[in-house]
């Protein structure tokens, strides 16, 4: 699999990633494209697209909190036709290696925690990729679903609680939805 990465908005790459994103998250939980553009413009996210020859088969939108040395998988999708072939695991391994090379201390994902077959399957996938689970269940005020955080400690990081992980996740979400100021101030 060849992987292309961008940390700026690239309409041509979004033409490849967008259909995968819509297929996986369009019905539930997708951020508007305007927010994704904003995240990339502000430098708090990177877009990764995995290709089999010239066909996009996987995508990930990854958030970064550089000061805290945190990387968060915001969205990861594999084409429905390409699932159950190890592509997702391979993609996560690539992201984990990139995180380590970039000096990231903690690699995070959040997953719905309700006891359903689909949620259990997702959590088992993340665990099979090396993510550790936490007991803490987080309730957002703006969505009905409850979530739990999973993480991979990198660069000598020790065990961390779910509450601490959601501090980072919440910070990333707040930054994602804030408009970038056009006055030159960051």
XYZ file of N, CA and C in Angstrom:
558
model
N 0.855 -1.174 0.000
C 0.000 0.000 0.000
C 0.902 1.238 0.000
N 0.615 2.157 -0.879
C 1.303 3.442 -0.928
C 0.453 4.431 -0.135
N 1.094 5.250 0.690
C 0.363 6.201 1.516
C 0.806 7.620 1.183
N -0.191 8.471 0.914
C 0.063 9.893 0.695
C -0.412 10.641 1.942
N 0.327 11.697 2.272
C 0.030 12.481 3.466
C -0.007 13.954 3.115
N -0.923 14.671 3.744
C -0.924 16.126 3.628
C -1.276 16.733 4.976
N -0.643 17.859 5.269
C -0.981 18.606 6.477
C -1.637 19.933 6.096
N -1.959 20.097 4.816
C -2.693 21.261 4.339
C -3.879 20.760 3.524
N -4.868 21.636 3.324
C -6.030 21.220 2.544
C -5.615 21.004 1.101
N -5.970 19.841 0.559
C -5.655 19.496 -0.827
C -6.928 18.906 -1.439
N -7.589 19.686 -2.261
C -8.867 19.276 -2.844
C -8.722 17.987 -3.658
N -7.617 17.833 -4.367
C -7.413 16.625 -5.185
C -7.307 15.383 -4.302
N -6.579 15.476 -3.203
C -6.483 14.324 -2.301
C -7.825 14.060 -1.616
N -8.570 15.135 -1.318
C -9.879 14.926 -0.695
C -10.832 14.196 -1.648
N -10.648 14.381 -2.950
C -11.480 13.643 -3.914
C -11.271 12.143 -3.758
N -10.085 11.733 -3.317
C -9.813 10.319 -3.055
C -10.298 9.896 -1.671
N -10.042 10.742 -0.665
C -10.383 10.388 0.716
C -11.863 10.592 1.029
N -12.468 11.615 0.450
C -13.856 11.970 0.768
C -14.854 10.837 0.615
N -14.822 10.090 -0.498
C -15.779 8.983 -0.628
C -15.606 7.900 0.448
N -14.366 7.625 0.851
C -14.124 6.649 1.922
C -14.679 7.172 3.243
N -14.445 8.454 3.487
C -14.936 9.114 4.699
C -16.466 9.077 4.746
N -17.096 9.439 3.633
C -18.566 9.450 3.567
C -19.128 8.045 3.723
N -18.493 7.061 3.092
C -18.963 5.674 3.186
C -18.949 5.194 4.638
N -17.893 5.533 5.373
C -17.752 5.038 6.738
C -18.481 5.880 7.773
N -18.514 7.205 7.585
C -19.008 8.079 8.650
C -20.139 9.005 8.243
N -20.561 8.966 6.981
C -21.563 9.903 6.482
C -22.873 9.871 7.225
N -23.294 8.686 7.632
C -24.574 8.545 8.338
C -24.475 8.953 9.804
N -23.257 8.862 10.360
C -23.135 9.046 11.803
C -21.733 9.531 12.159
N -21.668 10.676 12.778
C -20.412 11.105 13.374
C -19.438 11.853 12.481
N -19.780 12.112 11.244
C -18.842 12.793 10.345
C -18.793 14.283 10.663
N -17.587 14.828 10.687
C -17.436 16.273 10.787
C -17.719 16.858 9.409
N -18.289 18.049 9.354
C -18.457 18.699 8.048
C -17.095 18.947 7.399
N -17.051 18.898 6.080
C -15.802 19.094 5.346
C -15.174 20.441 5.703
N -15.987 21.455 5.937
C -15.477 22.774 6.317
C -14.625 22.688 7.589
N -15.029 21.854 8.533
C -14.279 21.686 9.782
C -12.954 20.980 9.493
N -12.974 19.984 8.628
C -11.735 19.277 8.266
C -10.774 20.243 7.576
N -11.289 21.077 6.680
C -10.447 22.094 6.035
C -9.828 23.004 7.094
N -10.635 23.430 8.048
C -10.174 24.297 9.127
C -9.074 23.617 9.947
N -9.250 22.335 10.266
C -8.257 21.597 11.045
C -6.920 21.552 10.316
N -6.964 21.293 9.032
C -5.733 21.235 8.250
C -5.106 22.627 8.109
N -5.930 23.636 7.895
C -5.433 25.010 7.774
C -4.743 25.462 9.057
N -5.293 25.062 10.200
C -4.717 25.456 11.491
C -3.507 24.603 11.876
N -3.229 23.556 11.124
C -2.066 22.730 11.415
C -2.241 21.786 12.584
N -3.490 21.425 12.900
C -3.709 20.495 14.021
C -4.094 19.105 13.528
N -4.051 18.888 12.213
C -4.436 17.579 11.676
C -3.609 17.256 10.440
N -3.585 15.982 10.135
C -2.964 15.480 8.912
C -3.926 14.474 8.291
N -3.942 14.438 6.980
C -4.772 13.503 6.240
C -3.868 12.480 5.581
N -4.171 11.210 5.796
C -3.417 10.101 5.216
C -4.360 9.318 4.310
N -3.873 8.959 3.126
C -4.679 8.171 2.197
C -3.827 7.004 1.718
N -4.374 5.794 1.872
C -3.699 4.584 1.422
C -4.232 4.157 0.062
N -3.320 3.811 -0.832
C -3.687 3.443 -2.196
C -3.227 2.026 -2.520
N -4.043 1.327 -3.282
C -3.668 0.085 -3.939
C -3.588 0.468 -5.412
N -2.376 0.572 -5.913
C -2.113 1.141 -7.227
C -2.646 2.568 -7.216
N -3.614 2.925 -8.041
C -4.098 4.317 -8.044
C -5.443 4.466 -7.338
N -5.942 3.394 -6.737
C -7.250 3.420 -6.084
C -7.106 3.638 -4.574
N -7.788 4.677 -4.062
C -7.789 4.933 -2.620
C -8.583 3.834 -1.926
N -7.956 3.197 -0.936
C -8.617 2.097 -0.223
C -8.717 2.346 1.276
N -8.003 3.363 1.780
C -8.038 3.668 3.210
C -7.733 5.145 3.413
N -8.253 5.679 4.499
C -7.959 7.068 4.847
C -7.957 7.213 6.362
N -7.206 8.198 6.815
C -7.213 8.540 8.235
C -7.056 10.044 8.367
N -7.815 10.606 9.270
C -7.659 11.991 9.670
C -7.113 11.928 11.085
N -5.918 12.468 11.252
C -5.205 12.325 12.510
C -4.957 13.705 13.101
N -5.319 13.870 14.371
C -5.082 15.128 15.068
C -3.769 15.082 15.820
N -3.164 16.260 15.939
C -1.904 16.354 16.676
C -1.961 17.517 17.652
N -1.585 17.217 18.862
C -1.352 18.244 19.869
C 0.155 18.247 20.081
N 0.840 19.088 19.320
C 2.305 19.048 19.290
C 2.938 19.354 20.636
N 2.421 20.347 21.345
C 3.005 20.725 22.634
C 2.944 19.559 23.622
N 1.844 18.821 23.608
C 1.662 17.691 24.525
C 2.245 16.393 23.975
N 2.681 16.405 22.718
C 3.218 15.227 22.029
C 2.184 14.096 21.977
N 0.979 14.480 21.539
C -0.160 13.566 21.452
C -0.596 13.461 20.001
N -0.921 12.239 19.555
C -1.530 12.014 18.241
C -2.841 11.278 18.477
N -3.895 11.764 17.817
C -5.233 11.191 17.982
C -5.767 10.781 16.619
N -6.158 9.524 16.491
C -6.846 9.112 15.265
C -8.278 9.617 15.403
N -8.618 10.616 14.602
C -9.962 11.183 14.643
C -10.903 10.314 13.815
N -10.455 9.910 12.634
C -11.233 9.027 11.757
C -10.269 8.095 11.035
N -10.663 6.856 10.897
C -9.929 5.895 10.079
C -10.959 5.044 9.355
N -10.797 4.915 8.055
C -11.753 4.131 7.265
C -11.018 3.309 6.225
N -11.514 2.120 6.005
C -11.048 1.249 4.928
C -12.253 1.001 4.031
N -12.038 1.040 2.740
C -13.106 0.776 1.782
C -13.825 -0.510 2.152
N -15.144 -0.469 2.104
C -15.937 -1.642 2.468
C -15.496 -2.889 1.691
N -15.151 -2.723 0.428
C -14.731 -3.853 -0.414
C -13.374 -4.415 -0.016
N -12.584 -3.625 0.708
C -11.212 -4.020 1.050
C -11.058 -4.455 2.511
N -12.149 -4.474 3.261
C -12.052 -4.805 4.685
C -11.725 -6.278 4.904
N -11.243 -6.565 6.114
C -10.900 -7.919 6.565
C -9.752 -8.528 5.779
N -8.842 -7.666 5.316
C -7.651 -8.134 4.605
C -6.367 -7.622 5.261
N -6.488 -7.055 6.471
C -5.322 -6.556 7.191
C -4.915 -5.136 6.824
N -5.677 -4.478 5.962
C -5.321 -3.125 5.520
C -5.413 -2.128 6.679
N -6.462 -2.212 7.474
C -6.614 -1.316 8.617
C -5.462 -1.461 9.593
N -5.088 -2.692 9.912
C -3.972 -2.958 10.819
C -2.672 -2.405 10.243
N -2.460 -2.630 8.949
C -1.262 -2.129 8.275
C -1.227 -0.597 8.320
N -2.372 0.025 8.108
C -2.475 1.485 8.132
C -2.174 2.017 9.532
N -2.745 1.392 10.564
C -2.501 1.805 11.946
C -1.024 1.631 12.284
N -0.421 0.553 11.837
C 1.006 0.333 12.106
C 1.842 1.443 11.471
N 1.504 1.845 10.269
C 2.194 2.960 9.608
C 2.057 4.229 10.457
N 0.830 4.532 10.911
C 0.596 5.726 11.719
C 1.363 5.657 13.043
N 1.400 4.484 13.645
C 2.125 4.302 14.906
C 3.621 4.542 14.703
N 4.178 4.009 13.607
C 5.598 4.232 13.302
C 5.872 5.718 13.064
N 4.978 6.381 12.350
C 5.116 7.814 12.080
C 5.065 8.589 13.387
N 4.137 8.224 14.264
C 4.022 8.891 15.564
C 5.324 8.755 16.352
N 5.867 7.554 16.396
C 7.122 7.327 17.104
C 8.263 8.146 16.521
N 8.344 8.187 15.197
C 9.397 8.955 14.519
C 9.253 10.452 14.773
N 8.016 10.917 14.989
C 7.754 12.335 15.237
C 7.889 12.715 16.715
N 8.273 11.760 17.567
C 8.445 12.047 18.982
C 7.159 12.099 19.782
N 6.103 11.515 19.235
C 4.820 11.484 19.935
C 4.942 10.563 21.150
N 4.383 11.005 22.283
C 4.441 10.199 23.501
C 3.242 9.279 23.664
N 2.062 9.730 23.186
C 0.850 8.941 23.361
C 0.014 8.997 22.092
N -0.416 7.839 21.641
C -1.211 7.655 20.428
C -2.603 7.243 20.913
N -3.645 8.003 20.555
C -4.973 7.833 21.150
C -6.049 7.603 20.094
N -7.048 6.815 20.486
C -8.283 6.646 19.706
C -9.433 6.621 20.706
N -10.586 7.141 20.299
C -11.777 6.987 21.138
C -12.766 6.118 20.378
N -13.508 5.308 21.111
C -14.469 4.390 20.492
C -15.752 4.397 21.309
N -16.864 4.207 20.602
C -18.144 4.114 21.305
C -18.088 2.947 22.279
N -18.639 3.167 23.467
C -18.503 2.153 24.517
C -19.759 1.323 24.760
N -20.893 1.671 24.142
C -22.113 0.887 24.346
C -21.860 -0.566 23.959
N -22.400 -1.480 24.719
C -22.203 -2.909 24.485
C -23.027 -3.386 23.297
N -22.462 -3.220 22.110
C -23.085 -3.745 20.895
C -22.045 -4.587 20.171
N -22.494 -5.445 19.292
C -21.570 -6.296 18.540
C -20.611 -5.451 17.698
N -21.122 -4.418 17.027
C -20.258 -3.560 16.202
C -19.214 -2.835 17.041
N -19.626 -2.286 18.192
C -18.676 -1.580 19.052
C -17.626 -2.532 19.615
N -18.039 -3.727 20.021
C -17.070 -4.715 20.517
C -16.063 -5.066 19.422
N -16.549 -5.226 18.200
C -15.661 -5.552 17.076
C -14.643 -4.431 16.843
N -15.103 -3.164 16.924
C -14.191 -2.035 16.741
C -13.141 -1.992 17.850
N -13.575 -2.156 19.089
C -12.633 -2.120 20.210
C -11.644 -3.280 20.097
N -12.111 -4.454 19.711
C -11.206 -5.591 19.518
C -10.197 -5.311 18.407
N -10.632 -4.611 17.354
C -9.701 -4.229 16.289
C -8.602 -3.340 16.859
N -8.996 -2.305 17.614
C -7.992 -1.380 18.158
C -7.057 -2.114 19.114
N -7.595 -3.011 19.914
C -6.749 -3.792 20.820
C -5.778 -4.665 20.025
N -6.234 -5.233 18.917
C -5.346 -6.076 18.099
C -4.228 -5.253 17.455
N -4.423 -3.939 17.386
C -3.387 -3.034 16.861
C -2.454 -2.548 17.971
N -2.676 -3.009 19.194
C -1.796 -2.652 20.304
C -2.329 -1.592 21.245
N -3.551 -1.108 21.020
C -4.116 -0.090 21.900
C -4.561 -0.720 23.219
N -4.309 -0.012 24.302
C -4.722 -0.431 25.639
C -6.045 0.256 25.967
N -6.927 -0.469 26.626
C -8.224 0.116 26.988
C -8.141 0.762 28.365
N -9.081 1.650 28.597
C -9.232 2.271 29.911
C -10.659 1.992 30.379
N -10.876 2.091 31.670
C -12.201 1.801 32.228
C -13.149 2.993 32.140
N -12.607 4.174 32.092
C -13.410 5.393 32.127
C -14.321 5.488 30.903
N -15.596 5.812 31.136
C -16.577 6.042 30.075
C -16.905 7.530 30.079
N -16.739 8.163 28.916
C -16.942 9.605 28.800
C -18.291 9.909 28.165
N -18.976 10.880 28.734
C -20.253 11.336 28.197
C -20.073 12.763 27.689
N -20.303 12.932 26.390
C -20.280 14.275 25.801
C -21.656 14.906 25.982
N -21.682 16.229 26.054
C -22.980 16.896 26.200
C -23.688 17.059 24.864
N -22.966 16.947 23.737
C -23.578 17.224 22.435
C -23.900 15.985 21.612
N -23.531 14.802 22.077
C -23.909 13.564 21.374
C -24.407 12.547 22.405
N -25.348 11.697 22.019
C -25.909 10.751 22.994
C -24.987 9.559 23.310
N -24.084 9.219 22.402
C -23.237 8.045 22.611
C -22.189 8.309 23.691
N -21.834 7.259 24.389
C -20.757 7.318 25.381
C -19.515 6.705 24.745
N -18.338 7.177 25.177
C -17.079 6.760 24.560
C -16.071 6.325 25.608
N -15.125 5.514 25.153
C -13.976 5.175 25.978
C -12.733 5.463 25.149
N -11.650 5.758 25.830
C -10.389 6.054 25.165
C -9.481 4.827 25.220
N -8.765 4.622 24.132
C -7.739 3.591 24.056
C -6.447 4.300 23.660
N -5.305 3.730 24.050
C -4.049 4.423 23.764
C -2.893 3.445 23.617
N -1.857 3.951 22.974
C -0.581 3.248 22.897
C 0.463 4.197 23.472
N 1.115 3.788 24.567
C 2.178 4.643 25.099
C 3.422 4.503 24.225
N 3.981 5.623 23.837
C 5.195 5.656 23.025
C 6.250 6.479 23.764
N 7.481 6.408 23.321
C 8.568 7.256 23.839
C 8.647 7.251 25.363
N 8.534 6.072 25.966
C 8.703 5.950 27.403
C 7.519 6.406 28.233
N 6.402 6.711 27.612
C 5.217 7.150 28.350
C 4.713 5.999 29.213
N 4.255 6.339 30.405
C 3.734 5.335 31.315
C 2.219 5.239 31.184
N 1.621 4.410 32.011
C 0.172 4.234 32.004
C -0.523 5.573 32.243
N -1.660 5.750 31.591
C -2.417 6.997 31.686
C -3.894 6.638 31.853
N -4.634 7.455 32.557
C -6.045 7.154 32.806
C -6.923 7.635 31.656
N -8.127 7.084 31.593
C -9.093 7.511 30.591
C -9.466 8.976 30.755
N -9.573 9.428 31.999
C -9.888 10.832 32.244
C -8.817 11.740 31.647
N -7.553 11.373 31.846
C -6.448 12.165 31.280
C -6.495 12.147 29.752
N -6.781 10.995 29.177
C -6.854 10.895 27.720
C -7.955 11.789 27.169
N -9.102 11.830 27.854
C -10.195 12.672 27.375
C -9.900 14.163 27.549
N -8.985 14.517 28.426
C -8.537 15.906 28.499
C -7.917 16.293 27.159
N -7.085 15.421 26.624
C -6.450 15.677 25.323
C -7.463 15.620 24.182
N -8.321 14.615 24.207
C -9.326 14.462 23.146
C -10.238 15.686 23.112
N -10.683 16.134 24.280
C -11.559 17.307 24.345
C -10.846 18.563 23.848
N -9.583 18.714 24.193
C -8.820 19.867 23.700
C -8.754 19.834 22.180
N -8.469 18.664 21.621
C -8.402 18.538 20.162
C -9.754 18.869 19.523
N -10.845 18.368 20.078
C -12.177 18.669 19.529
C -12.475 20.171 19.592
N -12.143 20.805 20.713
C -12.366 22.258 20.819
C -11.585 22.995 19.734
N -10.315 22.652 19.567
C -9.490 23.303 18.539
C -10.037 23.046 17.139
N -10.584 21.858 16.920
C -11.115 21.502 15.604
C -12.261 22.407 15.190
N -13.096 22.775 16.146
C -14.296 23.533 15.815
C -14.123 25.047 15.935
N -12.997 25.498 16.465
C -12.743 26.935 16.526
C -12.341 27.441 15.153
N -12.872 28.573 14.761
C -12.508 29.181 13.475
C -11.101 29.753 13.575
N -10.359 29.636 12.489
C -9.032 30.232 12.424
C -9.188 31.731 12.259
N -8.441 32.483 13.042
C -8.494 33.939 12.951
C -7.686 34.388 11.737
N -8.182 35.381 11.043
C -7.502 35.904 9.853
C -6.651 37.127 10.144
N -6.433 37.423 11.408
C -5.671 38.622 11.747
C -4.196 38.329 11.965
N -3.758 37.123 11.649
C -2.367 36.753 11.797
C -2.039 36.178 13.163
N -2.953 36.287 14.106
C -2.718 35.741 15.443
C -3.064 34.267 15.479
N -2.318 33.526 16.242
C -2.610 32.089 16.402
C -3.212 31.797 17.735
